Every structure is written in C-alpha cells, then in structure tokens.
Amino acid sequence: VLSCSCLPDLREDDDPPCTAENKQVIESQCNVLKSDKFKECHNLVNPEDFVEICIYDMCQYDGMKSALCDIVQVYVDTCKNHGITIKWRNNTFCPLPCPSRSHYKDCVSACPSTCNDIFASSLCEKTEECTEGCECDDNYVLSNGNCVPLSSCGCRDDDNNYYSVSSLSMKQISGFKSH
C-alpha cells in the first residue's frame, strides 16, 4: 500500500513581499488574466489562482515582467490543454524575442523550411497542433539555427546529397547542375 502525504507549509506568511504602491500596480498587471482576451477560457480554468500566484511572484521579484509573462504562459497552456487556444502575445505585451531575419507568429510549422529541405513546411503533415514561435522572414530559411537568405543555401548532387556553400570549392560549384 502506497501512502503519500504533503509536508506542512512552513512559510511564515502567504502575503507577497510588496510595498503598498507596488502591489497596486502589480495587481492591475496580473488582472490581465481576468480580461476579455482570456474570457473564452474562464469557465474552464478559473484565473483567480493564477492571478494570486502572479501577484506573489511579481512582488517577490520586484515587479519583474518576465514573472507576469511566465504565469500568463502557464494559464494559456492550461487553457490549450482544455482545447482553447488564446492569441495573447504582441509586440508590447510579453513579446517573444526572435533572432534576426525572423518574426513572431502565434502558430508556426513544426517542420520549418531549411537549406537542407526547402520544401519541408509545405510537405509537412498538416496537423491542428501548432505552437507559437519564431519564423524566418520571406526568402529566408533555417540553416544551423539561423535564418539565412535562400541564396546562401547550398545544392544537391545527382545522388541527392546536400552540400553547404561553405563546403564547396568554386570548381565544384560550377560542376553542379542548376535545377
């Protein structure tokens, strides 16, 4: 027989370590979870507990915005587990930092185009599952984790072997057929 029990909560207080003026600002920021943007999920996932955790964490970390963004992300993920997808990030609210020559999208392909497989995203099995992330700008594809111009990609030989531009000599390059 397996018996489990929780350890007692030995924290001295449950009140977040906030100053009065700080707490008011933080509460208003965390209350974004009660806004219409997240309303579609409210009946399935009550935002109250998430707001409390948000206030506590933001007070603990002196109003650090990443604490707010982290708890909103957890709320959105919980909603997604209940079948509700919420588009919530934008350029001013918890923007996802993207590398150069790429941009944020709320739904990116699980199979991005790369130099090695330029048509990967169009041939990828279309599923309803998608995730937010960064996508290369037009005419750029992934190569070793960076978005590079299509013109920087290598080529394939008759046996379908891929060669990066940096691995080829000018003599080799002139010997390849262009398709």
mmCIF file with all atom_site columns, N, CA and C in Angstrom, residues 111-151:
data_model
loop_
_atom_site.group_PDB
_atom_site.id
_atom_site.type_symbol
_atom_site.label_atom_id
_atom_site.label_alt_id
_atom_site.label_comp_id
_atom_site.label_asym_id
_atom_site.label_entity_id
_atom_site.label_seq_id
_atom_site.pdbx_PDB_ins_code
_atom_site.Cartn_x
_atom_site.Cartn_y
_atom_site.Cartn_z
_atom_site.occupancy
_atom_site.B_iso_or_equiv
_atom_site.pdbx_formal_charge
_atom_site.auth_seq_id
_atom_site.auth_comp_id
_atom_site.auth_asym_id
_atom_site.auth_atom_id
_atom_site.pdbx_PDB_model_num
ATOM 1   N N  . CYS A 1 111 ? 7.602  21.855 -38.912 1.00 0.00 ? 111 CYS A N  1
ATOM 2   C CA . CYS A 1 111 ? 8.656  21.474 -39.857 1.00 0.00 ? 111 CYS A CA 1
ATOM 3   C C  . CYS A 1 111 ? 9.070  22.690 -40.678 1.00 0.00 ? 111 CYS A C  1
ATOM 4   N N  . PRO A 1 112 ? 9.882  23.573 -40.127 1.00 0.00 ? 112 PRO A N  1
ATOM 5   C CA . PRO A 1 112 ? 10.258 24.776 -40.881 1.00 0.00 ? 112 PRO A CA 1
ATOM 6   C C  . PRO A 1 112 ? 11.140 24.442 -42.081 1.00 0.00 ? 112 PRO A C  1
ATOM 7   N N  . SER A 1 113 ? 11.073 25.281 -43.101 1.00 0.00 ? 113 SER A N  1
ATOM 8   C CA . SER A 1 113 ? 11.948 25.123 -44.260 1.00 0.00 ? 113 SER A CA 1
ATOM 9   C C  . SER A 1 113 ? 13.384 25.394 -43.850 1.00 0.00 ? 113 SER A C  1
ATOM 10  N N  . THR A 1 114 ? 14.283 24.573 -44.369 1.00 0.00 ? 114 THR A N  1
ATOM 11  C CA . THR A 1 114 ? 15.708 24.720 -44.075 1.00 0.00 ? 114 THR A CA 1
ATOM 12  C C  . THR A 1 114 ? 16.475 24.677 -45.395 1.00 0.00 ? 114 THR A C  1
ATOM 13  N N  . CYS A 1 115 ? 17.735 25.027 -45.358 1.00 0.00 ? 115 CYS A N  1
ATOM 14  C CA . CYS A 1 115 ? 18.555 24.900 -46.564 1.00 0.00 ? 115 CYS A CA 1
ATOM 15  C C  . CYS A 1 115 ? 18.568 23.446 -47.033 1.00 0.00 ? 115 CYS A C  1
ATOM 16  N N  . ASN A 1 116 ? 18.617 22.529 -46.098 1.00 0.00 ? 116 ASN A N  1
ATOM 17  C CA . ASN A 1 116 ? 18.673 21.110 -46.420 1.00 0.00 ? 116 ASN A CA 1
ATOM 18  C C  . ASN A 1 116 ? 17.353 20.600 -47.000 1.00 0.00 ? 116 ASN A C  1
ATOM 19  N N  . ASP A 1 117 ? 16.245 21.218 -46.612 1.00 0.00 ? 117 ASP A N  1
ATOM 20  C CA . ASP A 1 117 ? 14.928 20.798 -47.089 1.00 0.00 ? 117 ASP A CA 1
ATOM 21  C C  . ASP A 1 117 ? 14.032 22.030 -47.235 1.00 0.00 ? 117 ASP A C  1
ATOM 22  N N  . ILE A 1 118 ? 14.157 22.700 -48.368 1.00 0.00 ? 118 ILE A N  1
ATOM 23  C CA . ILE A 1 118 ? 13.472 23.966 -48.600 1.00 0.00 ? 118 ILE A CA 1
ATOM 24  C C  . ILE A 1 118 ? 11.952 23.812 -48.590 1.00 0.00 ? 118 ILE A C  1
ATOM 25  N N  . PHE A 1 119 ? 11.457 22.650 -48.976 1.00 0.00 ? 119 PHE A N  1
ATOM 26  C CA . PHE A 1 119 ? 10.009 22.447 -49.066 1.00 0.00 ? 119 PHE A CA 1
ATOM 27  C C  . PHE A 1 119 ? 9.426  21.763 -47.835 1.00 0.00 ? 119 PHE A C  1
ATOM 28  N N  . ALA A 1 120 ? 10.198 21.669 -46.754 1.00 0.00 ? 120 ALA A N  1
ATOM 29  C CA . ALA A 1 120 ? 9.751  20.942 -45.553 1.00 0.00 ? 120 ALA A CA 1
ATOM 30  C C  . ALA A 1 120 ? 8.413  21.435 -45.033 1.00 0.00 ? 120 ALA A C  1
ATOM 31  N N  . SER A 1 121 ? 8.228  22.745 -44.934 1.00 0.00 ? 121 SER A N  1
ATOM 32  C CA . SER A 1 121 ? 6.996  23.249 -44.332 1.00 0.00 ? 121 SER A CA 1
ATOM 33  C C  . SER A 1 121 ? 5.773  22.967 -45.202 1.00 0.00 ? 121 SER A C  1
ATOM 34  N N  . SER A 1 122 ? 5.935  22.948 -46.535 1.00 0.00 ? 122 SER A N  1
ATOM 35  C CA . SER A 1 122 ? 4.781  22.676 -47.396 1.00 0.00 ? 122 SER A CA 1
ATOM 36  C C  . SER A 1 122 ? 4.493  21.175 -47.471 1.00 0.00 ? 122 SER A C  1
ATOM 37  N N  . LEU A 1 123 ? 5.508  20.337 -47.250 1.00 0.00 ? 123 LEU A N  1
ATOM 38  C CA . LEU A 1 123 ? 5.309  18.888 -47.306 1.00 0.00 ? 123 LEU A CA 1
ATOM 39  C C  . LEU A 1 123 ? 5.002  18.299 -45.934 1.00 0.00 ? 123 LEU A C  1
ATOM 40  N N  . CYS A 1 124 ? 5.150  19.125 -44.914 1.00 0.00 ? 124 CYS A N  1
ATOM 41  C CA . CYS A 1 124 ? 4.937  18.669 -43.539 1.00 0.00 ? 124 CYS A CA 1
ATOM 42  C C  . CYS A 1 124 ? 3.500  18.203 -43.360 1.00 0.00 ? 124 CYS A C  1
ATOM 43  N N  . GLU A 1 125 ? 3.325  17.154 -42.584 1.00 0.00 ? 125 GLU A N  1
ATOM 44  C CA . GLU A 1 125 ? 1.980  16.681 -42.297 1.00 0.00 ? 125 GLU A CA 1
ATOM 45  C C  . GLU A 1 125 ? 1.200  17.794 -41.622 1.00 0.00 ? 125 GLU A C  1
ATOM 46  N N  . LYS A 1 126 ? 0.102  18.162 -42.209 1.00 0.00 ? 126 LYS A N  1
ATOM 47  C CA . LYS A 1 126 ? -0.711 19.242 -41.636 1.00 0.00 ? 126 LYS A CA 1
ATOM 48  C C  . LYS A 1 126 ? -1.491 18.699 -40.444 1.00 0.00 ? 126 LYS A C  1
ATOM 49  N N  . THR A 1 127 ? -1.236 19.270 -39.293 1.00 0.00 ? 127 THR A N  1
ATOM 50  C CA . THR A 1 127 ? -1.976 18.877 -38.097 1.00 0.00 ? 127 THR A CA 1
ATOM 51  C C  . THR A 1 127 ? -2.569 20.131 -37.491 1.00 0.00 ? 127 THR A C  1
ATOM 52  N N  . GLU A 1 128 ? -3.474 19.954 -36.594 1.00 0.00 ? 128 GLU A N  1
ATOM 53  C CA . GLU A 1 128 ? -4.057 21.112 -35.928 1.00 0.00 ? 128 GLU A CA 1
ATOM 54  C C  . GLU A 1 128 ? -3.131 21.606 -34.824 1.00 0.00 ? 128 GLU A C  1
ATOM 55  N N  . GLU A 1 129 ? -2.164 20.768 -34.464 1.00 0.00 ? 129 GLU A N  1
ATOM 56  C CA . GLU A 1 129 ? -1.223 21.147 -33.423 1.00 0.00 ? 129 GLU A CA 1
ATOM 57  C C  . GLU A 1 129 ? -0.239 22.165 -33.987 1.00 0.00 ? 129 GLU A C  1
ATOM 58  N N  . CYS A 1 130 ? -0.134 23.273 -33.357 1.00 0.00 ? 130 CYS A N  1
ATOM 59  C CA . CYS A 1 130 ? 0.905  24.223 -33.718 1.00 0.00 ? 130 CYS A CA 1
ATOM 60  C C  . CYS A 1 130 ? 1.334  24.896 -32.433 1.00 0.00 ? 130 CYS A C  1
ATOM 61  N N  . THR A 1 131 ? 2.418  25.569 -32.520 1.00 0.00 ? 131 THR A N  1
ATOM 62  C CA . THR A 1 131 ? 2.929  26.235 -31.331 1.00 0.00 ? 131 THR A CA 1
ATOM 63  C C  . THR A 1 131 ? 3.396  27.626 -31.721 1.00 0.00 ? 131 THR A C  1
ATOM 64  N N  . GLU A 1 132 ? 3.446  28.515 -30.746 1.00 0.00 ? 132 GLU A N  1
ATOM 65  C CA . GLU A 1 132 ? 3.953  29.842 -31.043 1.00 0.00 ? 132 GLU A CA 1
ATOM 66  C C  . GLU A 1 132 ? 5.466  29.751 -31.194 1.00 0.00 ? 132 GLU A C  1
ATOM 67  N N  . GLY A 1 133 ? 6.015  30.680 -31.941 1.00 0.00 ? 133 GLY A N  1
ATOM 68  C CA . GLY A 1 133 ? 7.456  30.668 -32.106 1.00 0.00 ? 133 GLY A CA 1
ATOM 69  C C  . GLY A 1 133 ? 7.904  31.694 -33.119 1.00 0.00 ? 133 GLY A C  1
ATOM 70  N N  . CYS A 1 134 ? 9.142  31.552 -33.525 1.00 0.00 ? 134 CYS A N  1
ATOM 71  C CA . CYS A 1 134 ? 9.736  32.463 -34.493 1.00 0.00 ? 134 CYS A CA 1
ATOM 72  C C  . CYS A 1 134 ? 9.805  31.771 -35.846 1.00 0.00 ? 134 CYS A C  1
ATOM 73  N N  . GLU A 1 135 ? 9.528  32.535 -36.890 1.00 0.00 ? 135 GLU A N  1
ATOM 74  C CA . GLU A 1 135 ? 9.547  32.009 -38.247 1.00 0.00 ? 135 GLU A CA 1
ATOM 75  C C  . GLU A 1 135 ? 10.444 32.914 -39.081 1.00 0.00 ? 135 GLU A C  1
ATOM 76  N N  . CYS A 1 136 ? 11.227 32.306 -39.951 1.00 0.00 ? 136 CYS A N  1
ATOM 77  C CA . CYS A 1 136 ? 12.104 33.113 -40.804 1.00 0.00 ? 136 CYS A CA 1
ATOM 78  C C  . CYS A 1 136 ? 11.284 34.030 -41.704 1.00 0.00 ? 136 CYS A C  1
ATOM 79  N N  . ASP A 1 137 ? 11.819 35.223 -41.979 1.00 0.00 ? 137 ASP A N  1
ATOM 80  C CA . ASP A 1 137 ? 11.180 36.169 -42.878 1.00 0.00 ? 137 ASP A CA 1
ATOM 81  C C  . ASP A 1 137 ? 11.119 35.582 -44.291 1.00 0.00 ? 137 ASP A C  1
ATOM 82  N N  . ASP A 1 138 ? 10.327 36.210 -45.168 1.00 0.00 ? 138 ASP A N  1
ATOM 83  C CA . ASP A 1 138 ? 10.229 35.763 -46.558 1.00 0.00 ? 138 ASP A CA 1
ATOM 84  C C  . ASP A 1 138 ? 11.615 35.714 -47.193 1.00 0.00 ? 138 ASP A C  1
ATOM 85  N N  . ASN A 1 139 ? 11.834 34.694 -48.002 1.00 0.00 ? 139 ASN A N  1
ATOM 86  C CA . ASN A 1 139 ? 13.092 34.460 -48.723 1.00 0.00 ? 139 ASN A CA 1
ATOM 87  C C  . ASN A 1 139 ? 14.266 34.112 -47.817 1.00 0.00 ? 139 ASN A C  1
ATOM 88  N N  . TYR A 1 140 ? 13.950 33.700 -46.561 1.00 0.00 ? 140 TYR A N  1
ATOM 89  C CA . TYR A 1 140 ? 14.969 33.215 -45.631 1.00 0.00 ? 140 TYR A CA 1
ATOM 90  C C  . TYR A 1 140 ? 14.535 31.837 -45.144 1.00 0.00 ? 140 TYR A C  1
ATOM 91  N N  . VAL A 1 141 ? 15.517 30.989 -44.872 1.00 0.00 ? 141 VAL A N  1
ATOM 92  C CA . VAL A 1 141 ? 15.242 29.655 -44.340 1.00 0.00 ? 141 VAL A CA 1
ATOM 93  C C  . VAL A 1 141 ? 16.239 29.357 -43.223 1.00 0.00 ? 141 VAL A C  1
ATOM 94  N N  . LEU A 1 142 ? 15.935 28.344 -42.438 1.00 0.00 ? 142 LEU A N  1
ATOM 95  C CA . LEU A 1 142 ? 16.828 27.973 -41.340 1.00 0.00 ? 142 LEU A CA 1
ATOM 96  C C  . LEU A 1 142 ? 18.063 27.235 -41.852 1.00 0.00 ? 142 LEU A C  1
ATOM 97  N N  . SER A 1 143 ? 19.175 27.564 -41.265 1.00 0.00 ? 143 SER A N  1
ATOM 98  C CA . SER A 1 143 ? 20.414 26.837 -41.505 1.00 0.00 ? 143 SER A CA 1
ATOM 99  C C  . SER A 1 143 ? 21.218 26.907 -40.216 1.00 0.00 ? 143 SER A C  1
ATOM 100 N N  . ASN A 1 144 ? 21.401 25.772 -39.575 1.00 0.00 ? 144 ASN A N  1
ATOM 101 C CA . ASN A 1 144 ? 22.111 25.703 -38.294 1.00 0.00 ? 144 ASN A CA 1
ATOM 102 C C  . ASN A 1 144 ? 21.537 26.663 -37.260 1.00 0.00 ? 144 ASN A C  1
ATOM 103 N N  . GLY A 1 145 ? 20.213 26.750 -37.198 1.00 0.00 ? 145 GLY A N  1
ATOM 104 C CA . GLY A 1 145 ? 19.549 27.558 -36.184 1.00 0.00 ? 145 GLY A CA 1
ATOM 105 C C  . GLY A 1 145 ? 19.448 29.043 -36.507 1.00 0.00 ? 145 GLY A C  1
ATOM 106 N N  . ASN A 1 146 ? 19.974 29.473 -37.651 1.00 0.00 ? 146 ASN A N  1
ATOM 107 C CA . ASN A 1 146 ? 19.900 30.876 -38.058 1.00 0.00 ? 146 ASN A CA 1
ATOM 108 C C  . ASN A 1 146 ? 19.096 31.005 -39.341 1.00 0.00 ? 146 ASN A C  1
ATOM 109 N N  . CYS A 1 147 ? 18.424 32.139 -39.514 1.00 0.00 ? 147 CYS A N  1
ATOM 110 C CA . CYS A 1 147 ? 17.710 32.406 -40.756 1.00 0.00 ? 147 CYS A CA 1
ATOM 111 C C  . CYS A 1 147 ? 18.696 33.012 -41.745 1.00 0.00 ? 147 CYS A C  1
ATOM 112 N N  . VAL A 1 148 ? 18.862 32.341 -42.880 1.00 0.00 ? 148 VAL A N  1
ATOM 113 C CA . VAL A 1 148 ? 19.813 32.789 -43.900 1.00 0.00 ? 148 VAL A CA 1
ATOM 114 C C  . VAL A 1 148 ? 19.068 32.995 -45.211 1.00 0.00 ? 148 VAL A C  1
ATOM 115 N N  . PRO A 1 149 ? 19.596 33.870 -46.091 1.00 0.00 ? 149 PRO A N  1
ATOM 116 C CA . PRO A 1 149 ? 18.945 34.051 -47.393 1.00 0.00 ? 149 PRO A CA 1
ATOM 117 C C  . PRO A 1 149 ? 18.952 32.736 -48.165 1.00 0.00 ? 149 PRO A C  1
ATOM 118 N N  . LEU A 1 150 ? 17.881 32.508 -48.915 1.00 0.00 ? 150 LEU A N  1
ATOM 119 C CA . LEU A 1 150 ? 17.823 31.301 -49.758 1.00 0.00 ? 150 LEU A CA 1
ATOM 120 C C  . LEU A 1 150 ? 19.061 31.196 -50.640 1.00 0.00 ? 150 LEU A C  1
ATOM 121 N N  . SER A 1 151 ? 19.553 32.336 -51.105 1.00 0.00 ? 151 SER A N  1
ATOM 122 C CA . SER A 1 151 ? 20.718 32.355 -51.999 1.00 0.00 ? 151 SER A CA 1
ATOM 123 C C  . SER A 1 151 ? 21.989 31.845 -51.313 1.00 0.00 ? 151 SER A C  1
#
